[in-house]
mmCIF file of C-alpha atoms and ligand atoms in Angstrom:
data_model
loop_
_atom_site.group_PDB
_atom_site.id
_atom_site.type_symbol
_atom_site.label_atom_id
_atom_site.label_comp_id
_atom_site.label_asym_id
_atom_site.label_seq_id
_atom_site.Cartn_x
_atom_site.Cartn_y
_atom_site.Cartn_z
ATOM 1 C CA MET A 1 105.054 94.039 45.570
ATOM 2 C CA THR A 2 103.631 96.220 48.340
ATOM 3 C CA GLN A 3 99.898 96.523 49.002
ATOM 4 C CA ASN A 4 100.129 100.135 47.886
ATOM 5 C CA GLU A 5 101.680 99.164 44.549
ATOM 6 C CA ALA A 6 98.877 96.640 44.010
ATOM 7 C CA LYS A 7 96.289 99.333 44.768
ATOM 8 C CA ARG A 8 97.969 101.702 42.312
ATOM 9 C CA MET A 9 97.909 99.064 39.559
ATOM 10 C CA ALA A 10 94.169 98.540 40.053
ATOM 11 C CA ALA A 11 93.482 102.291 40.190
ATOM 12 C CA ARG A 12 95.491 102.878 37.008
ATOM 13 C CA ARG A 13 93.628 100.100 35.178
ATOM 14 C CA ALA A 14 90.333 101.728 36.153
ATOM 15 C CA LEU A 15 91.368 104.827 34.207
ATOM 16 C CA GLU A 16 91.078 102.751 31.025
ATOM 17 C CA PHE A 17 87.306 102.632 31.589
ATOM 18 C CA VAL A 18 87.012 106.417 31.772
ATOM 19 C CA GLU A 19 85.999 108.173 28.558
ATOM 20 C CA ASP A 20 85.997 111.826 27.621
ATOM 21 C CA GLY A 21 82.791 113.568 28.696
ATOM 22 C CA MET A 22 81.867 111.021 31.371
ATOM 23 C CA SER A 23 80.280 111.844 34.711
ATOM 24 C CA LEU A 24 81.991 109.852 37.448
ATOM 25 C CA GLY A 25 81.357 108.686 40.981
ATOM 26 C CA LEU A 26 84.557 109.249 42.949
ATOM 27 C CA GLY A 27 85.079 106.774 45.783
ATOM 28 C CA SER A 28 86.727 107.041 49.188
ATOM 29 C CA GLY A 29 89.697 105.332 50.827
ATOM 30 C CA THR A 30 93.327 104.957 49.822
ATOM 31 C CA THR A 31 92.748 103.104 46.521
ATOM 32 C CA SER A 32 90.139 105.626 45.414
ATOM 33 C CA ALA A 33 92.482 108.459 46.389
ATOM 34 C CA ILE A 34 95.115 106.996 44.050
ATOM 35 C CA PHE A 35 92.478 106.799 41.308
ATOM 36 C CA ILE A 36 91.479 110.439 41.873
ATOM 37 C CA GLU A 37 95.152 111.515 41.749
ATOM 38 C CA GLU A 38 95.694 109.631 38.490
ATOM 39 C CA LEU A 39 92.447 111.086 37.115
ATOM 40 C CA GLY A 40 93.700 114.557 38.037
ATOM 41 C CA GLU A 41 96.783 113.938 35.882
ATOM 42 C CA ARG A 42 94.554 113.007 32.942
ATOM 43 C CA VAL A 43 92.390 116.101 33.488
ATOM 44 C CA LYS A 44 95.543 118.203 33.427
ATOM 45 C CA GLN A 45 96.283 116.665 30.035
ATOM 46 C CA GLY A 46 92.849 117.650 28.707
ATOM 47 C CA LEU A 47 90.417 114.867 29.673
ATOM 48 C CA ARG A 48 86.959 116.348 30.254
ATOM 49 C CA VAL A 49 85.023 114.670 33.074
ATOM 50 C CA ARG A 50 82.951 115.755 36.039
ATOM 51 C CA GLY A 51 82.426 113.916 39.299
ATOM 52 C CA ILE A 52 80.374 113.486 42.425
ATOM 53 C CA ALA A 53 82.482 112.464 45.414
ATOM 54 C CA THR A 54 81.526 109.951 48.104
ATOM 55 C CA SER A 55 83.135 111.926 50.936
ATOM 56 C CA ILE A 56 84.183 115.438 51.831
ATOM 57 C CA PHE A 57 87.792 114.206 51.787
ATOM 58 C CA SER A 58 87.508 112.868 48.207
ATOM 59 C CA GLN A 59 85.705 116.008 47.065
ATOM 60 C CA LYS A 60 88.489 118.226 48.448
ATOM 61 C CA LEU A 61 91.106 116.005 46.827
ATOM 62 C CA ALA A 62 89.316 116.171 43.459
ATOM 63 C CA GLU A 63 88.898 119.948 43.712
ATOM 64 C CA SER A 64 92.589 120.360 44.545
ATOM 65 C CA LEU A 65 93.353 118.559 41.275
ATOM 66 C CA ASN A 66 90.915 120.702 39.264
ATOM 67 C CA ILE A 67 88.513 117.823 38.616
ATOM 68 C CA PRO A 68 85.109 119.506 38.117
ATOM 69 C CA ILE A 69 82.565 118.562 40.784
ATOM 70 C CA THR A 70 78.867 118.315 40.000
ATOM 71 C CA ASN A 71 75.741 117.297 41.937
ATOM 72 C CA PHE A 72 72.629 115.153 41.475
ATOM 73 C CA GLU A 73 70.548 118.187 40.493
ATOM 74 C CA ASP A 74 72.673 118.748 37.403
ATOM 75 C CA CYS A 75 73.663 115.140 36.913
ATOM 76 C CA PRO A 76 71.152 112.600 38.279
ATOM 77 C CA VAL A 77 72.758 109.629 36.491
ATOM 78 C CA LEU A 78 76.492 108.944 36.544
ATOM 79 C CA ASP A 79 78.227 107.024 33.769
ATOM 80 C CA LEU A 80 80.676 105.224 35.998
ATOM 81 C CA ALA A 81 81.565 104.976 39.685
ATOM 82 C CA ILE A 82 84.991 103.807 40.841
ATOM 83 C CA ASP A 83 85.465 102.881 44.491
ATOM 84 C CA GLY A 84 87.413 100.583 46.795
ATOM 85 C CA ALA A 85 86.102 97.915 49.146
ATOM 86 C CA ASP A 86 87.006 96.393 52.485
ATOM 87 C CA GLU A 87 86.002 92.885 51.425
ATOM 88 C CA ILE A 88 85.013 91.375 48.087
ATOM 89 C CA GLY A 89 83.106 88.114 48.299
ATOM 90 C CA PRO A 90 81.456 85.748 45.803
ATOM 91 C CA GLY A 91 79.217 87.496 43.261
ATOM 92 C CA LEU A 92 81.060 90.744 44.012
ATOM 93 C CA ALA A 93 79.169 91.102 47.282
ATOM 94 C CA LEU A 94 81.076 93.819 49.132
ATOM 95 C CA ILE A 95 81.660 95.117 52.613
ATOM 96 C CA LYS A 96 82.350 98.845 52.484
ATOM 97 C CA GLY A 97 82.502 101.661 54.992
ATOM 98 C CA GLY A 98 85.847 101.053 56.662
ATOM 99 C CA GLY A 99 86.576 104.689 55.892
ATOM 100 C CA GLY A 100 83.170 105.741 57.204
ATOM 101 C CA ALA A 101 81.767 106.903 53.865
ATOM 102 C CA LEU A 102 79.301 104.055 53.240
ATOM 103 C CA LEU A 103 76.174 106.212 53.025
ATOM 104 C CA ARG A 104 77.425 108.573 50.342
ATOM 105 C CA GLU A 105 79.173 105.664 48.642
ATOM 106 C CA LYS A 106 75.934 103.726 48.356
ATOM 107 C CA ILE A 107 74.070 106.803 47.098
ATOM 108 C CA VAL A 108 76.691 107.583 44.462
ATOM 109 C CA GLU A 109 77.180 103.981 43.352
ATOM 110 C CA SER A 110 73.444 103.358 43.095
ATOM 111 C CA ALA A 111 73.203 106.404 40.796
ATOM 112 C CA ALA A 112 75.851 105.052 38.419
ATOM 113 C CA ARG A 113 75.194 103.018 35.282
ATOM 114 C CA ARG A 114 78.313 101.036 36.087
ATOM 115 C CA PHE A 115 80.219 100.502 39.341
ATOM 116 C CA ILE A 116 83.792 99.193 39.198
ATOM 117 C CA VAL A 117 85.652 98.176 42.364
ATOM 118 C CA VAL A 118 89.386 98.808 42.664
ATOM 119 C CA ALA A 119 91.355 96.875 45.270
ATOM 120 C CA ASP A 120 94.413 94.803 46.021
ATOM 121 C CA SER A 121 94.119 91.042 46.284
ATOM 122 C CA THR A 122 94.015 91.001 50.117
ATOM 123 C CA LYS A 123 90.386 92.162 49.839
ATOM 124 C CA LEU A 124 89.161 88.967 48.140
ATOM 125 C CA VAL A 125 87.418 86.562 50.541
ATOM 126 C CA GLU A 126 85.393 83.360 50.204
ATOM 127 C CA THR A 127 82.883 84.459 52.833
ATOM 128 C CA LEU A 128 82.220 88.046 53.943
ATOM 129 C CA GLY A 129 82.582 88.951 57.589
ATOM 130 C CA ARG A 130 86.224 88.907 58.595
ATOM 131 C CA PHE A 131 86.086 92.708 58.278
ATOM 132 C CA PRO A 132 83.547 94.162 60.753
ATOM 133 C CA LEU A 133 80.404 95.300 58.939
ATOM 134 C CA PRO A 134 79.832 99.073 59.379
ATOM 135 C CA VAL A 135 76.276 100.228 60.105
ATOM 136 C CA GLU A 136 75.509 103.971 60.033
ATOM 137 C CA VAL A 137 73.017 105.012 62.712
ATOM 138 C CA VAL A 138 71.122 108.180 63.682
ATOM 139 C CA GLN A 139 72.719 109.365 66.949
ATOM 140 C CA MET A 140 69.540 109.540 69.068
ATOM 141 C CA ALA A 141 68.603 105.984 68.081
ATOM 142 C CA LEU A 142 71.981 104.517 69.035
ATOM 143 C CA PRO A 143 70.893 102.701 72.256
ATOM 144 C CA ILE A 144 67.947 100.935 70.628
ATOM 145 C CA VAL A 145 69.743 100.113 67.382
ATOM 146 C CA THR A 146 72.688 98.712 69.376
ATOM 147 C CA ARG A 147 70.340 96.374 71.285
ATOM 148 C CA ARG A 148 68.638 95.216 68.111
ATOM 149 C CA LEU A 149 71.922 94.475 66.384
ATOM 150 C CA GLU A 150 73.054 92.593 69.509
ATOM 151 C CA ALA A 151 69.837 90.559 69.402
ATOM 152 C CA LEU A 152 70.704 89.584 65.818
ATOM 153 C CA GLY A 153 74.074 88.333 67.081
ATOM 154 C CA LEU A 154 75.961 90.976 65.106
ATOM 155 C CA ASN A 155 78.215 92.140 67.972
ATOM 156 C CA PRO A 156 78.131 95.919 67.333
ATOM 157 C CA HIS A 157 80.886 98.263 68.572
ATOM 158 C CA LEU A 158 80.613 102.035 68.424
ATOM 159 C CA ARG A 159 83.354 103.489 66.212
ATOM 160 C CA HIS A 160 85.813 105.961 67.728
ATOM 161 C CA HIS A 161 88.843 107.761 66.345
ATOM 162 C CA PRO A 162 92.260 106.529 67.538
ATOM 163 C CA ASP A 163 92.341 109.502 69.981
ATOM 164 C CA GLY A 164 89.183 108.173 71.667
ATOM 165 C CA SER A 165 86.743 110.758 70.289
ATOM 166 C CA LEU A 166 83.470 109.588 68.790
ATOM 167 C CA TYR A 167 83.538 108.992 65.021
ATOM 168 C CA ILE A 168 80.911 111.163 63.313
ATOM 169 C CA THR A 169 80.173 110.649 59.612
ATOM 170 C CA ASP A 170 79.939 113.344 56.926
ATOM 171 C CA GLU A 171 76.156 113.149 57.434
ATOM 172 C CA ASN A 172 76.454 113.651 61.222
ATOM 173 C CA ASN A 173 75.626 110.057 62.159
ATOM 174 C CA VAL A 174 77.596 107.442 64.131
ATOM 175 C CA ILE A 175 78.862 104.024 63.048
ATOM 176 C CA LEU A 176 78.445 100.650 64.726
ATOM 177 C CA ASP A 177 81.040 98.160 63.462
ATOM 178 C CA CYS A 178 79.503 94.697 63.646
ATOM 179 C CA ALA A 179 82.135 92.043 64.326
ATOM 180 C CA SER A 180 79.807 89.149 63.721
ATOM 181 C CA GLY A 181 82.208 86.792 61.963
ATOM 182 C CA SER A 182 81.146 84.932 58.808
ATOM 183 C CA ILE A 183 78.120 86.381 57.022
ATOM 184 C CA SER A 184 76.752 83.218 55.398
ATOM 185 C CA ASP A 185 73.670 84.871 53.860
ATOM 186 C CA PRO A 186 74.513 88.536 53.082
ATOM 187 C CA ALA A 187 71.058 89.298 51.604
ATOM 188 C CA LYS A 188 69.321 88.067 54.775
ATOM 189 C CA THR A 189 71.697 90.018 57.024
ATOM 190 C CA ALA A 190 71.209 93.136 54.879
ATOM 191 C CA ALA A 191 67.418 92.826 55.115
ATOM 192 C CA GLU A 192 67.501 92.287 58.897
ATOM 193 C CA ILE A 193 69.667 95.339 59.460
ATOM 194 C CA ARG A 194 67.656 97.496 57.071
ATOM 195 C CA ALA A 195 64.464 96.656 59.002
ATOM 196 C CA ILE A 196 65.778 98.362 62.162
ATOM 197 C CA VAL A 197 64.406 101.901 62.474
ATOM 198 C CA GLY A 198 67.265 104.288 63.177
ATOM 199 C CA VAL A 199 69.678 102.521 60.837
ATOM 200 C CA VAL A 200 70.563 104.911 58.035
ATOM 201 C CA GLU A 201 72.574 102.470 55.890
ATOM 202 C CA HIS A 202 74.761 99.393 56.157
ATOM 203 C CA GLY A 203 78.006 98.484 54.454
ATOM 204 C CA LEU A 204 76.770 95.444 52.519
ATOM 205 C CA PHE A 205 76.849 96.392 48.828
ATOM 206 C CA LEU A 206 75.041 93.551 47.072
ATOM 207 C CA ASN A 207 74.350 93.265 43.332
ATOM 208 C CA MET A 208 75.875 96.674 42.713
ATOM 209 C CA ALA A 209 79.370 96.154 41.290
ATOM 210 C CA SER A 210 79.725 94.717 37.793
ATOM 211 C CA LEU A 211 83.516 94.404 37.781
ATOM 212 C CA ALA A 212 86.387 94.323 40.267
ATOM 213 C CA LEU A 213 89.925 95.217 39.224
ATOM 214 C CA ILE A 214 92.222 93.382 41.600
ATOM 215 C CA GLY A 215 95.899 94.363 41.726
ATOM 216 C CA GLY A 216 98.382 91.704 42.764
ATOM 217 C CA GLU A 217 101.577 89.816 41.909
ATOM 218 C CA GLY A 218 100.361 88.643 38.491
ATOM 219 C CA GLY A 219 99.118 92.092 37.409
ATOM 220 C CA VAL A 220 95.501 93.246 37.455
ATOM 221 C CA ARG A 221 92.840 90.545 37.502
ATOM 222 C CA GLU A 222 89.301 91.278 36.330
ATOM 223 C CA VAL A 223 86.685 89.633 38.550
ATOM 224 C CA ARG A 224 83.015 89.559 37.557
ATOM 225 C CA PRO A 225 79.930 88.538 39.565
HETATM 226 C C1 5RP B 301 85.401 103.772 52.665
HETATM 227 C C2 5RP B 301 85.443 102.500 51.918
HETATM 228 C C3 5RP B 301 86.706 102.199 51.187
HETATM 229 O O1 5RP B 301 86.418 101.983 49.863
HETATM 230 C C4 5RP B 301 87.301 100.971 51.798
HETATM 231 O O2 5RP B 301 87.542 101.224 53.163
HETATM 232 C C5 5RP B 301 88.608 100.569 51.098
HETATM 233 O O3 5RP B 301 89.611 101.450 51.423
HETATM 234 P P1 5RP B 301 91.096 101.282 50.918
HETATM 235 O O4 5RP B 301 91.116 101.535 49.454
HETATM 236 O O5 5RP B 301 91.859 102.321 51.708
HETATM 237 O O6 5RP B 301 91.572 99.890 51.258
HETATM 238 O O7 5RP B 301 84.523 101.732 51.859
HETATM 239 O O8 5RP B 301 84.186 103.922 53.346
#
């Protein structure tokens, strides 16, 4: 089974949690894109849902599939958010933001009554930190935030596109990817990063997901905190 097939299995299973009339948080990344495509098929068949997307890319994808898009003015509470993750640790502690959408992802997922993660089994880890932790930073604060993250031993690196240009988020900020290695106490690390003025958000999603649907060789496994 390819990684893509495993992602598709998880994304398809997530559709079983979607009910007619629901308002949905639409995630970002390849697994979420599969979910949005599958959701589009269901909408074509008559399912009535509306969504708030976690990135411009996901919003455009949803719109192209005629999935109605709403906003927090009209819909301040979402029934369900579905999104991928870069790492899934014990207690469903997550690292997210590999695709650069962590800020909107955290906003959307915190506004949802339920947040379900969709991923393939390569994302499961015993300790978070193999995947560099993304931290979104206001551009003018970059030099001071970089020093403070260095002082915490988090080894920050400014994100660039493969062509060498600076990576700018949908909210016009930059991202420092922190290759710190094992994060033994995610709550402590999250609090230390949050305390730095100039940090907009970090990619540790703690106590947010209630279920992870993990695609792999044996089918889709349900993992709970
Ligand atoms: C984007 C994310 C994605 O959910 C994460 O990168 C997983 O992506 P994929 O489904 O492509 O493996 O956090 O900011």
